[in-house]
PDB file of C-alpha atoms in Angstrom:
ATOM      1  CA  MET A  55       0.000   0.000   0.000  1.00 57.00           C
ATOM      2  CA  THR A  56       1.195   3.510  -0.813  1.00 71.00           C
ATOM      3  CA  ASP A  57       0.636   6.801   0.953  1.00 89.00           C
ATOM      4  CA  HIS A  58      -1.816   7.796  -1.765  1.00 95.00           C
ATOM      5  CA  ALA A  59      -5.562   7.339  -1.553  1.00 97.00           C
ATOM      6  CA  ILE A  60      -5.875   7.816  -5.320  1.00 97.00           C
ATOM      7  CA  GLU A  61      -3.219   7.441  -8.024  1.00 97.00           C
ATOM      8  CA  ILE A  62      -4.048   8.708 -11.517  1.00 97.00           C
ATOM      9  CA  GLN A  63      -1.591   8.300 -14.381  1.00 97.00           C
ATOM     10  CA  GLY A  64      -2.041   9.492 -17.966  1.00 97.00           C
ATOM     11  CA  LEU A  65      -5.822   9.683 -17.629  1.00 97.00           C
ATOM     12  CA  GLN A  66      -7.553  10.568 -20.895  1.00 97.00           C
ATOM     13  CA  LYS A  67     -11.177  10.731 -21.905  1.00 96.00           C
ATOM     14  CA  THR A  68     -12.482  11.551 -25.367  1.00 95.00           C
ATOM     15  CA  TYR A  69     -16.214  11.630 -26.025  1.00 92.00           C
ATOM     16  CA  ALA A  70     -17.093  10.417 -29.509  1.00 90.00           C
ATOM     17  CA  ALA A  71     -18.758  12.710 -32.009  1.00 87.00           C
ATOM     18  CA  THR A  72     -22.555  12.582 -31.931  1.00 84.00           C
ATOM     19  CA  GLY A  73     -24.743  14.144 -34.610  1.00 79.00           C
ATOM     20  CA  ARG A  74     -23.458  17.653 -35.224  1.00 81.00           C
ATOM     21  CA  ALA A  75     -21.324  17.679 -32.082  1.00 81.00           C
ATOM     22  CA  PRO A  76     -17.650  16.915 -32.777  1.00 88.00           C
ATOM     23  CA  ALA A  77     -15.535  14.606 -30.645  1.00 89.00           C
ATOM     24  CA  LYS A  78     -14.490  16.240 -27.377  1.00 90.00           C
ATOM     25  CA  GLU A  79     -11.308  15.600 -25.418  1.00 92.00           C
ATOM     26  CA  ALA A  80     -12.502  16.024 -21.835  1.00 94.00           C
ATOM     27  CA  LEU A  81      -9.291  14.896 -20.083  1.00 96.00           C
ATOM     28  CA  GLN A  82      -5.802  15.273 -21.515  1.00 94.00           C
ATOM     29  CA  GLY A  83      -3.402  12.924 -19.770  1.00 95.00           C
ATOM     30  CA  ILE A  84      -4.055  13.830 -16.109  1.00 96.00           C
ATOM     31  CA  ASN A  85      -1.373  12.743 -13.612  1.00 97.00           C
ATOM     32  CA  LEU A  86      -2.515  13.212 -10.029  1.00 97.00           C
ATOM     33  CA  ASN A  87      -1.826  11.539  -6.674  1.00 97.00           C
ATOM     34  CA  ILE A  88      -4.044  12.391  -3.708  1.00 97.00           C
ATOM     35  CA  PRO A  89      -2.590  11.760  -0.215  1.00 96.00           C
ATOM     36  CA  ARG A  90      -4.388   9.570   2.291  1.00 96.00           C
ATOM     37  CA  GLY A  91      -6.113  11.404   5.114  1.00 95.00           C
ATOM     38  CA  SER A  92      -6.174  14.762   3.342  1.00 96.00           C
ATOM     39  CA  ILE A  93      -8.966  17.141   2.385  1.00 96.00           C
ATOM     40  CA  PHE A  94      -8.129  17.680  -1.270  1.00 96.00           C
ATOM     41  CA  GLY A  95      -9.706  20.370  -3.457  1.00 94.00           C
ATOM     42  CA  LEU A  96     -10.411  19.703  -7.137  1.00 93.00           C
ATOM     43  CA  LEU A  97     -11.191  23.046  -8.758  1.00 90.00           C
ATOM     44  CA  GLY A  98     -11.800  24.370 -12.243  1.00 87.00           C
ATOM     45  CA  PRO A  99     -14.254  26.410 -14.309  1.00 85.00           C
ATOM     46  CA  ASN A 100     -17.397  24.893 -15.812  1.00 84.00           C
ATOM     47  CA  GLY A 101     -16.499  22.385 -18.509  1.00 85.00           C
ATOM     48  CA  ALA A 102     -12.956  21.925 -17.219  1.00 88.00           C
ATOM     49  CA  GLY A 103     -13.297  18.138 -16.845  1.00 91.00           C
ATOM     50  CA  LYS A 104     -13.928  17.809 -13.103  1.00 91.00           C
ATOM     51  CA  SER A 105     -17.221  15.915 -13.480  1.00 90.00           C
ATOM     52  CA  THR A 106     -15.693  13.554 -16.030  1.00 93.00           C
ATOM     53  CA  LEU A 107     -12.832  12.797 -13.636  1.00 95.00           C
ATOM     54  CA  ILE A 108     -15.217  12.161 -10.746  1.00 93.00           C
ATOM     55  CA  ASN A 109     -17.455   9.927 -12.871  1.00 93.00           C
ATOM     56  CA  ILE A 110     -14.413   7.876 -13.889  1.00 95.00           C
ATOM     57  CA  LEU A 111     -13.464   7.466 -10.228  1.00 95.00           C
ATOM     58  CA  ALA A 112     -17.030   6.373  -9.498  1.00 92.00           C
ATOM     59  CA  GLY A 113     -16.970   3.821 -12.305  1.00 91.00           C
ATOM     60  CA  LEU A 114     -19.768   5.602 -14.184  1.00 91.00           C
ATOM     61  CA  VAL A 115     -17.643   6.664 -17.180  1.00 93.00           C
ATOM     62  CA  ASN A 116     -15.092   4.537 -19.010  1.00 94.00           C
ATOM     63  CA  LYS A 117     -11.715   6.179 -19.504  1.00 96.00           C
ATOM     64  CA  SER A 118     -10.098   6.319 -22.943  1.00 96.00           C
ATOM     65  CA  ALA A 119      -6.552   5.759 -21.671  1.00 96.00           C
ATOM     66  CA  GLY A 120      -4.468   5.796 -18.511  1.00 97.00           C
ATOM     67  CA  SER A 121      -4.715   4.094 -15.136  1.00 97.00           C
ATOM     68  CA  VAL A 122      -6.617   4.766 -11.915  1.00 97.00           C
ATOM     69  CA  LYS A 123      -5.868   3.198  -8.551  1.00 97.00           C
ATOM     70  CA  ILE A 124      -8.236   3.739  -5.638  1.00 97.00           C
ATOM     71  CA  TRP A 125      -6.910   2.786  -2.199  1.00 96.00           C
ATOM     72  CA  GLY A 126      -4.271   0.710  -3.975  1.00 95.00           C
ATOM     73  CA  PHE A 127      -6.745  -1.174  -6.204  1.00 96.00           C
ATOM     74  CA  ASP A 128      -6.424  -0.784  -9.957  1.00 96.00           C
ATOM     75  CA  GLN A 129      -9.841  -0.089 -11.499  1.00 95.00           C
ATOM     76  CA  ASP A 130      -9.116  -2.408 -14.417  1.00 95.00           C
ATOM     77  CA  ILE A 131      -7.812  -5.313 -12.307  1.00 96.00           C
ATOM     78  CA  ASN A 132      -9.893  -5.011  -9.129  1.00 96.00           C
ATOM     79  CA  PRO A 133     -13.027  -3.047 -10.087  1.00 93.00           C
ATOM     80  CA  ARG A 134     -15.145  -4.240  -7.139  1.00 93.00           C
ATOM     81  CA  GLN A 135     -12.538  -3.424  -4.509  1.00 94.00           C
ATOM     82  CA  SER A 136     -11.727  -0.037  -6.012  1.00 95.00           C
ATOM     83  CA  ARG A 137     -15.405   0.910  -6.184  1.00 93.00           C
ATOM     84  CA  ALA A 138     -16.008  -0.236  -2.609  1.00 94.00           C
ATOM     85  CA  ALA A 139     -13.211   2.061  -1.375  1.00 96.00           C
ATOM     86  CA  ILE A 140     -14.901   5.238  -2.585  1.00 96.00           C
ATOM     87  CA  GLY A 141     -18.192   6.995  -1.867  1.00 96.00           C
ATOM     88  CA  ILE A 142     -19.586   9.722  -4.111  1.00 94.00           C
ATOM     89  CA  MET A 143     -21.911  12.529  -3.049  1.00 93.00           C
ATOM     90  CA  PRO A 144     -23.191  13.729  -6.452  1.00 89.00           C
ATOM     91  CA  GLN A 145     -23.979  17.305  -7.341  1.00 83.00           C
ATOM     92  CA  GLU A 146     -27.510  16.534  -8.537  1.00 80.00           C
ATOM     93  CA  PRO A 147     -30.044  14.828  -6.216  1.00 77.00           C
ATOM     94  CA  ASN A 148     -30.888  11.308  -7.390  1.00 78.00           C
ATOM     95  CA  LEU A 149     -33.385  10.254  -4.740  1.00 85.00           C
ATOM     96  CA  ASP A 150     -36.485   8.117  -5.172  1.00 86.00           C
ATOM     97  CA  PRO A 151     -39.320  10.374  -3.916  1.00 85.00           C
ATOM     98  CA  PHE A 152     -41.225   7.401  -2.467  1.00 87.00           C
ATOM     99  CA  PHE A 153     -38.369   6.140  -0.283  1.00 93.00           C
ATOM    100  CA  THR A 154     -37.823   7.349   3.248  1.00 95.00           C
ATOM    101  CA  PRO A 155     -34.310   8.326   4.354  1.00 95.00           C
ATOM    102  CA  ARG A 156     -34.078   5.052   6.257  1.00 96.00           C
ATOM    103  CA  GLY A 157     -35.246   3.115   3.218  1.00 95.00           C
ATOM    104  CA  SER A 158     -32.827   4.952   0.915  1.00 95.00           C
ATOM    105  CA  LEU A 159     -29.864   4.164   3.154  1.00 96.00           C
ATOM    106  CA  ASP A 160     -30.847   0.508   3.528  1.00 95.00           C
ATOM    107  CA  VAL A 161     -31.297   0.046  -0.234  1.00 94.00           C
ATOM    108  CA  GLN A 162     -27.953   1.736  -0.921  1.00 94.00           C
ATOM    109  CA  ALA A 163     -26.250  -0.489   1.655  1.00 95.00           C
ATOM    110  CA  GLY A 164     -27.811  -3.532   0.008  1.00 94.00           C
ATOM    111  CA  LEU A 165     -26.463  -2.467  -3.381  1.00 92.00           C
ATOM    112  CA  TYR A 166     -22.970  -2.456  -1.869  1.00 92.00           C
ATOM    113  CA  GLY A 167     -23.530  -5.872  -0.294  1.00 92.00           C
ATOM    114  CA  VAL A 168     -23.444  -4.649   3.306  1.00 94.00           C
ATOM    115  CA  PRO A 169     -25.095  -7.322   5.515  1.00 94.00           C
ATOM    116  CA  LYS A 170     -28.028  -6.108   7.613  1.00 93.00           C
ATOM    117  CA  SER A 171     -26.130  -6.866  10.802  1.00 94.00           C
ATOM    118  CA  GLN A 172     -23.334  -4.476   9.713  1.00 94.00           C
ATOM    119  CA  ARG A 173     -25.442  -1.577   8.485  1.00 95.00           C
ATOM    120  CA  ARG A 174     -25.049   1.726  10.331  1.00 94.00           C
ATOM    121  CA  THR A 175     -28.324   3.302   9.256  1.00 95.00           C
ATOM    122  CA  ASP A 176     -29.224   4.884  12.592  1.00 95.00           C
ATOM    123  CA  ALA A 177     -25.698   6.215  13.136  1.00 94.00           C
ATOM    124  CA  ILE A 178     -25.648   7.782   9.668  1.00 94.00           C
ATOM    125  CA  LEU A 179     -29.102   9.319  10.130  1.00 95.00           C
ATOM    126  CA  ASP A 180     -27.850  10.862  13.368  1.00 92.00           C
ATOM    127  CA  LEU A 181     -24.654  12.120  11.691  1.00 88.00           C
ATOM    128  CA  ILE A 182     -26.543  13.890   8.890  1.00 88.00           C
ATOM    129  CA  GLY A 183     -29.236  15.233  11.234  1.00 88.00           C
ATOM    130  CA  LEU A 184     -32.163  13.295   9.768  1.00 92.00           C
ATOM    131  CA  SER A 185     -33.084  10.986  12.651  1.00 94.00           C
ATOM    132  CA  ASP A 186     -36.375  12.835  13.118  1.00 94.00           C
ATOM    133  CA  LYS A 187     -37.134  12.475   9.389  1.00 94.00           C
ATOM    134  CA  ALA A 188     -36.156   8.818   9.126  1.00 94.00           C
ATOM    135  CA  GLU A 189     -39.653   7.691   8.094  1.00 95.00           C
ATOM    136  CA  ALA A 190     -40.641  10.722   5.982  1.00 94.00           C
ATOM    137  CA  TYR A 191     -40.879  10.320   2.213  1.00 91.00           C
ATOM    138  CA  ALA A 192     -37.940  11.882   0.361  1.00 88.00           C
ATOM    139  CA  ARG A 193     -40.355  14.007  -1.678  1.00 88.00           C
ATOM    140  CA  SER A 194     -41.337  15.838   1.522  1.00 92.00           C
ATOM    141  CA  LEU A 195     -37.759  16.748   2.462  1.00 89.00           C
ATOM    142  CA  SER A 196     -36.366  20.223   1.919  1.00 87.00           C
ATOM    143  CA  GLY A 197     -33.539  20.780  -0.553  1.00 84.00           C
ATOM    144  CA  GLY A 198     -31.014  20.946   2.259  1.00 84.00           C
ATOM    145  CA  MET A 199     -32.254  17.707   3.806  1.00 88.00           C
ATOM    146  CA  ARG A 200     -31.965  15.973   0.442  1.00 89.00           C
ATOM    147  CA  ARG A 201     -28.348  17.059   0.144  1.00 87.00           C
ATOM    148  CA  ARG A 202     -27.647  15.663   3.613  1.00 88.00           C
ATOM    149  CA  LEU A 203     -29.282  12.402   2.578  1.00 92.00           C
ATOM    150  CA  LEU A 204     -26.961  12.248  -0.449  1.00 92.00           C
ATOM    151  CA  LEU A 205     -24.037  12.457   1.975  1.00 91.00           C
ATOM    152  CA  GLY A 206     -25.548   9.646   4.021  1.00 93.00           C
ATOM    153  CA  LYS A 207     -25.917   7.424   0.942  1.00 94.00           C
ATOM    154  CA  ALA A 208     -22.239   7.951   0.135  1.00 95.00           C
ATOM    155  CA  LEU A 209     -21.311   6.671   3.611  1.00 95.00           C
ATOM    156  CA  VAL A 210     -23.363   3.457   3.853  1.00 96.00           C
ATOM    157  CA  HIS A 211     -20.494   1.137   2.870  1.00 95.00           C
ATOM    158  CA  ASP A 212     -17.980   2.990   5.093  1.00 94.00           C
ATOM    159  CA  PRO A 213     -15.623   3.986   2.240  1.00 96.00           C
ATOM    160  CA  GLN A 214     -12.077   5.149   2.910  1.00 96.00           C
ATOM    161  CA  ILE A 215     -12.464   7.952   0.343  1.00 97.00           C
ATOM    162  CA  LEU A 216     -15.367  10.384   0.100  1.00 96.00           C
ATOM    163  CA  VAL A 217     -15.888  12.550  -2.999  1.00 96.00           C
ATOM    164  CA  LEU A 218     -18.111  15.596  -2.510  1.00 93.00           C
ATOM    165  CA  ASP A 219     -19.222  17.180  -5.803  1.00 90.00           C
ATOM    166  CA  GLU A 220     -20.407  20.747  -5.089  1.00 86.00           C
ATOM    167  CA  PRO A 221     -21.888  19.610  -1.738  1.00 85.00           C
ATOM    168  CA  THR A 222     -23.041  23.040  -0.558  1.00 81.00           C
ATOM    169  CA  ALA A 223     -24.343  24.461  -3.842  1.00 77.00           C
ATOM    170  CA  GLY A 224     -27.585  26.316  -3.230  1.00 72.00           C
ATOM    171  CA  VAL A 225     -27.795  25.678   0.517  1.00 74.00           C
ATOM    172  CA  ASP A 226     -27.994  28.273   3.273  1.00 76.00           C
ATOM    173  CA  ILE A 227     -25.089  29.220   5.520  1.00 79.00           C
ATOM    174  CA  GLN A 228     -26.388  27.213   8.502  1.00 79.00           C
ATOM    175  CA  LEU A 229     -26.600  24.005   6.491  1.00 78.00           C
ATOM    176  CA  ARG A 230     -23.240  24.686   4.868  1.00 82.00           C
ATOM    177  CA  ASN A 231     -21.632  24.947   8.303  1.00 84.00           C
ATOM    178  CA  LEU A 232     -23.357  21.718   9.389  1.00 82.00           C
ATOM    179  CA  LEU A 233     -22.110  19.857   6.332  1.00 83.00           C
ATOM    180  CA  TRP A 234     -18.564  21.059   6.881  1.00 87.00           C
ATOM    181  CA  ASP A 235     -18.629  20.110  10.540  1.00 88.00           C
ATOM    182  CA  ASN A 236     -19.590  16.615   9.370  1.00 86.00           C
ATOM    183  CA  VAL A 237     -16.807  16.586   6.784  1.00 89.00           C
ATOM    184  CA  ARG A 238     -14.180  17.648   9.313  1.00 91.00           C
ATOM    185  CA  ASP A 239     -15.352  14.921  11.718  1.00 91.00           C
ATOM    186  CA  LEU A 240     -15.117  12.309   8.948  1.00 92.00           C
ATOM    187  CA  ASN A 241     -11.636  13.507   8.048  1.00 94.00           C
ATOM    188  CA  ARG A 242     -10.545  13.288  11.694  1.00 94.00           C
ATOM    189  CA  GLN A 243     -11.761   9.683  11.638  1.00 92.00           C
ATOM    190  CA  GLY A 244      -9.251   9.009   8.858  1.00 93.00           C
ATOM    191  CA  LYS A 245     -11.320   9.419   5.712  1.00 95.00           C
ATOM    192  CA  THR A 246      -9.802  11.088   2.682  1.00 97.00           C
ATOM    193  CA  ILE A 247     -12.055  13.851   1.379  1.00 96.00           C
ATOM    194  CA  ILE A 248     -12.052  15.074  -2.231  1.00 96.00           C
ATOM    195  CA  LEU A 249     -13.983  18.287  -2.714  1.00 93.00           C
ATOM    196  CA  THR A 250     -15.158  20.169  -5.773  1.00 90.00           C
ATOM    197  CA  THR A 251     -16.676  23.572  -5.131  1.00 83.00           C
ATOM    198  CA  HIS A 252     -17.344  26.918  -6.773  1.00 79.00           C
ATOM    199  CA  TYR A 253     -17.063  28.622  -3.379  1.00 78.00           C
ATOM    200  CA  LEU A 254     -13.354  29.364  -3.420  1.00 80.00           C
ATOM    201  CA  GLU A 255     -13.359  30.719   0.120  1.00 80.00           C
ATOM    202  CA  GLU A 256     -14.685  27.307   1.138  1.00 84.00           C
ATOM    203  CA  ALA A 257     -11.787  25.513  -0.544  1.00 86.00           C
ATOM    204  CA  GLU A 258      -9.365  27.968   1.015  1.00 85.00           C
ATOM    205  CA  ALA A 259     -10.716  27.253   4.496  1.00 86.00           C
ATOM    206  CA  MET A 260     -11.117  23.487   4.138  1.00 90.00           C
ATOM    207  CA  CYS A 261      -8.459  22.036   1.824  1.00 92.00           C
ATOM    208  CA  ASP A 262      -4.908  20.950   2.631  1.00 93.00           C
ATOM    209  CA  GLU A 263      -4.002  20.738  -1.059  1.00 94.00           C
ATOM    210  CA  ILE A 264      -5.640  21.884  -4.269  1.00 92.00           C
ATOM    211  CA  ALA A 265      -5.470  20.845  -7.922  1.00 93.00           C
ATOM    212  CA  ILE A 266      -6.832  23.156 -10.618  1.00 91.00           C
ATOM    213  CA  ILE A 267      -8.034  21.663 -13.911  1.00 92.00           C
ATOM    214  CA  ASN A 268      -8.782  23.694 -17.026  1.00 90.00           C
ATOM    215  CA  HIS A 269      -9.700  22.456 -20.522  1.00 89.00           C
ATOM    216  CA  GLY A 270      -9.077  18.881 -19.398  1.00 93.00           C
ATOM    217  CA  ALA A 271      -5.491  19.511 -18.294  1.00 93.00           C
ATOM    218  CA  LEU A 272      -3.946  19.816 -14.848  1.00 93.00           C
ATOM    219  CA  VAL A 273      -2.908  23.463 -14.496  1.00 90.00           C
ATOM    220  CA  VAL A 274      -1.383  23.317 -11.026  1.00 89.00           C
ATOM    221  CA  ARG A 275      -1.345  21.180  -7.889  1.00 92.00           C
ATOM    222  CA  ASP A 276       0.087  22.444  -4.608  1.00 90.00           C
ATOM    223  CA  THR A 277      -0.694  23.101  -0.977  1.00 90.00           C
ATOM    224  CA  THR A 278      -3.263  25.808  -0.367  1.00 86.00           C
ATOM    225  CA  ALA A 279      -0.649  27.919   1.430  1.00 83.00           C
ATOM    226  CA  ASN A 280       1.810  27.702  -1.469  1.00 84.00           C
ATOM    227  CA  LEU A 281      -0.850  28.594  -4.017  1.00 83.00           C
ATOM    228  CA  LEU A 282      -1.801  31.673  -2.036  1.00 77.00           C
ATOM    229  CA  GLY A 283       1.870  32.628  -1.966  1.00 72.00           C
ATOM    230  CA  THR A 284       2.282  32.446  -5.763  1.00 69.00           C
ATOM    231  CA  LEU A 285       0.738  35.850  -6.338  1.00 67.00           C
ATOM    232  CA  ASP A 286       3.176  38.715  -6.005  1.00 67.00           C
ATOM    233  CA  GLN A 287       0.354  41.238  -5.778  1.00 76.00           C
ATOM    234  CA  LYS A 288      -0.509  42.984  -2.515  1.00 82.00           C
ATOM    235  CA  THR A 289      -2.744  45.867  -1.532  1.00 88.00           C
ATOM    236  CA  LEU A 290      -1.930  48.524   1.038  1.00 91.00           C
ATOM    237  CA  VAL A 291      -4.950  50.334   2.495  1.00 94.00           C
ATOM    238  CA  ILE A 292      -4.268  53.711   4.111  1.00 94.00           C
ATOM    239  CA  THR A 293      -6.709  55.685   6.240  1.00 95.00           C
ATOM    240  CA  PRO A 294      -5.802  59.406   6.249  1.00 94.00           C
ATOM    241  CA  ASN A 295      -6.448  61.633   9.247  1.00 93.00           C
ATOM    242  CA  GLN A 296      -8.467  63.940   7.024  1.00 91.00           C
ATOM    243  CA  PRO A 297     -10.040  63.514   3.570  1.00 91.00           C
ATOM    244  CA  ALA A 298      -7.334  63.846   0.916  1.00 92.00           C
ATOM    245  CA  LYS A 299      -6.735  63.405  -2.806  1.00 92.00           C
ATOM    246  CA  LEU A 300      -4.793  60.440  -4.105  1.00 93.00           C
ATOM    247  CA  PRO A 301      -1.092  61.272  -4.295  1.00 92.00           C
ATOM    248  CA  PRO A 302       1.006  60.428  -7.405  1.00 91.00           C
ATOM    249  CA  MET A 303       2.537  56.968  -7.278  1.00 91.00           C
ATOM    250  CA  PRO A 304       5.441  55.191  -9.012  1.00 86.00           C
ATOM    251  CA  ASP A 305       4.809  53.210 -12.198  1.00 87.00           C
ATOM    252  CA  GLY A 306       3.209  49.850 -11.530  1.00 86.00           C
ATOM    253  CA  VAL A 307       1.200  50.980  -8.492  1.00 92.00           C
ATOM    254  CA  GLN A 308      -2.579  51.150  -8.939  1.00 90.00           C
ATOM    255  CA  SER A 309      -4.265  53.606  -6.575  1.00 92.00           C
ATOM    256  CA  GLN A 310      -7.951  53.972  -5.764  1.00 92.00           C
ATOM    257  CA  ALA A 311     -10.020  56.200  -3.489  1.00 93.00           C
ATOM    258  CA  ARG A 312     -12.581  54.041  -1.720  1.00 92.00           C
ATOM    259  CA  ALA A 313     -16.080  55.096  -0.675  1.00 91.00           C
ATOM    260  CA  ASP A 314     -15.205  54.793   3.026  1.00 92.00           C
ATOM    261  CA  GLY A 315     -12.495  57.454   2.698  1.00 93.00           C
ATOM    262  CA  THR A 316      -9.550  55.067   2.611  1.00 94.00           C
ATOM    263  CA  MET A 317      -6.969  54.840  -0.184  1.00 94.00           C
ATOM    264  CA  SER A 318      -5.877  51.519  -1.654  1.00 93.00           C
ATOM    265  CA  PHE A 319      -2.574  50.950  -3.424  1.00 93.00           C
ATOM    266  CA  THR A 320      -2.106  47.669  -5.281  1.00 89.00           C
ATOM    267  CA  TYR A 321       1.472  46.748  -6.166  1.00 88.00           C
ATOM    268  CA  LYS A 322       3.910  43.917  -6.834  1.00 83.00           C
ATOM    269  CA  SER A 323       6.000  43.416  -3.729  1.00 79.00           C
ATOM    270  CA  SER A 324       8.955  42.198  -5.812  1.00 78.00           C
ATOM    271  CA  LEU A 325       9.103  45.558  -7.645  1.00 84.00           C
ATOM    272  CA  THR A 326       7.855  48.106  -5.130  1.00 87.00           C
ATOM    273  CA  PRO A 327       8.447  47.985  -1.370  1.00 87.00           C
ATOM    274  CA  ALA A 328       5.602  49.068   0.892  1.00 88.00           C
ATOM    275  CA  GLU A 329       7.888  51.724   2.363  1.00 90.00           C
ATOM    276  CA  ALA A 330       8.019  53.489  -1.016  1.00 91.00           C
ATOM    277  CA  ILE A 331       4.229  53.809  -1.071  1.00 92.00           C
ATOM    278  CA  LEU A 332       4.147  55.157   2.466  1.00 93.00           C
ATOM    279  CA  SER A 333       6.866  57.671   1.593  1.00 92.00           C
ATOM    280  CA  HIS A 334       4.914  58.970  -1.427  1.00 92.00           C
ATOM    281  CA  VAL A 335       1.816  59.411   0.766  1.00 94.00           C
ATOM    282  CA  GLN A 336       3.723  61.246   3.486  1.00 92.00           C
ATOM    283  CA  ASN A 337       5.614  63.405   0.968  1.00 93.00           C
ATOM    284  CA  ALA A 338       2.236  64.530  -0.378  1.00 93.00           C
ATOM    285  CA  GLY A 339       1.514  65.976   3.066  1.00 93.00           C
ATOM    286  CA  ILE A 340      -1.057  63.337   4.028  1.00 93.00           C
ATOM    287  CA  ALA A 341      -1.125  62.390   7.701  1.00 93.00           C
ATOM    288  CA  ILE A 342      -1.712  58.667   8.115  1.00 93.00           C
ATOM    289  CA  LYS A 343      -4.207  57.456  10.707  1.00 93.00           C
ATOM    290  CA  ASP A 344      -4.058  53.722   9.980  1.00 93.00           C
ATOM    291  CA  VAL A 345      -2.459  51.228   7.574  1.00 92.00           C
ATOM    292  CA  THR A 346      -3.625  47.707   6.738  1.00 92.00           C
ATOM    293  CA  SER A 347      -2.531  45.153   4.159  1.00 84.00           C
ATOM    294  CA  GLU A 348      -4.766  42.934   2.026  1.00 80.00           C
ATOM    295  CA  GLN A 349      -3.390  39.612   0.824  1.00 71.00           C
ATOM    296  CA  PRO A 350      -4.579  37.784  -2.319  1.00 70.00           C
ATOM    297  CA  ASP A 351      -7.102  35.011  -1.792  1.00 71.00           C
ATOM    298  CA  LEU A 352      -7.734  31.765  -3.639  1.00 76.00           C
ATOM    299  CA  GLU A 353     -10.063  33.475  -6.108  1.00 75.00           C
ATOM    300  CA  ASP A 354      -7.183  35.669  -7.257  1.00 75.00           C
ATOM    301  CA  VAL A 355      -4.979  32.597  -7.717  1.00 76.00           C
ATOM    302  CA  PHE A 356      -7.732  30.740  -9.550  1.00 79.00           C
ATOM    303  CA  LEU A 357      -8.378  33.594 -11.970  1.00 76.00           C
ATOM    304  CA  SER A 358      -4.689  34.151 -12.636  1.00 73.00           C
ATOM    305  CA  LEU A 359      -4.181  30.468 -13.499  1.00 75.00           C
ATOM    306  CA  THR A 360      -7.265  29.950 -15.645  1.00 76.00           C
ATOM    307  CA  ALA A 361      -7.927  33.291 -17.345  1.00 69.00           C
ATOM    308  CA  THR A 362      -5.322  32.894 -20.100  1.00 54.00           C
ATOM    309  CA  ARG A 363      -5.369  29.115 -20.536  1.00 50.00           C
TER     310      ARG A 363
END
């Protein structure tokens, strides 16, 4: 066994031409290893290939080339073991409206061959906060409850790896916090979590490492901290003692007067030291009341890596 929960080598997927639609290369030779026990972010714009990659991991889409190992099991050699090692929480609800949460979990466990004596239905219902709705028909559940039930279905066979595809899309802040509390608990129990999300602040807060995919290719993979450190751009925000006009700045510094009376100066730290900006402000006769610095966030990194590719 390796230290990797998932090992992907040379993964390609080309969808054949259909009707007027030409053939589409969805994945272009992805190489990606995901460490065991991590919370790993898989990010990319719409159409980047994330869903195709997840569906290949789930065994729902056949790859065109390459190899995939899940928890050490090669999909081509040990398909049953590799599929049993992973649980998928899909983006779109796929619940039978006439099943109760308890019934849905029991049926899902049966599909994975979990004996009745080993099923953890009550524990899962408690984990996802649906114990009081255990016997209610799925059609009567709110959207947030249905998303929690999808998480429960992904856990019935106690997989080592859990893939969450846009798990908090369209849910309120309270439910989002509940879902992430659950995810952190599962990770502390040793489960590897793979997360796709459009909420970049969520990935920034949750993920140990992040891979960004664009146009079917792996753009970058690194720790969240390292990715945030790749941008050389910083912003200095100065609050003057009294209202003042923006002073002239050196080339390469973008200045802006904000509605709250502060002045922002965006610059590349490798070219312009912060002291130079402060000197220009003071030389313009502006008394400084306060100074703060704004660091780039994951959205800035994401846009810089995908905008021109």
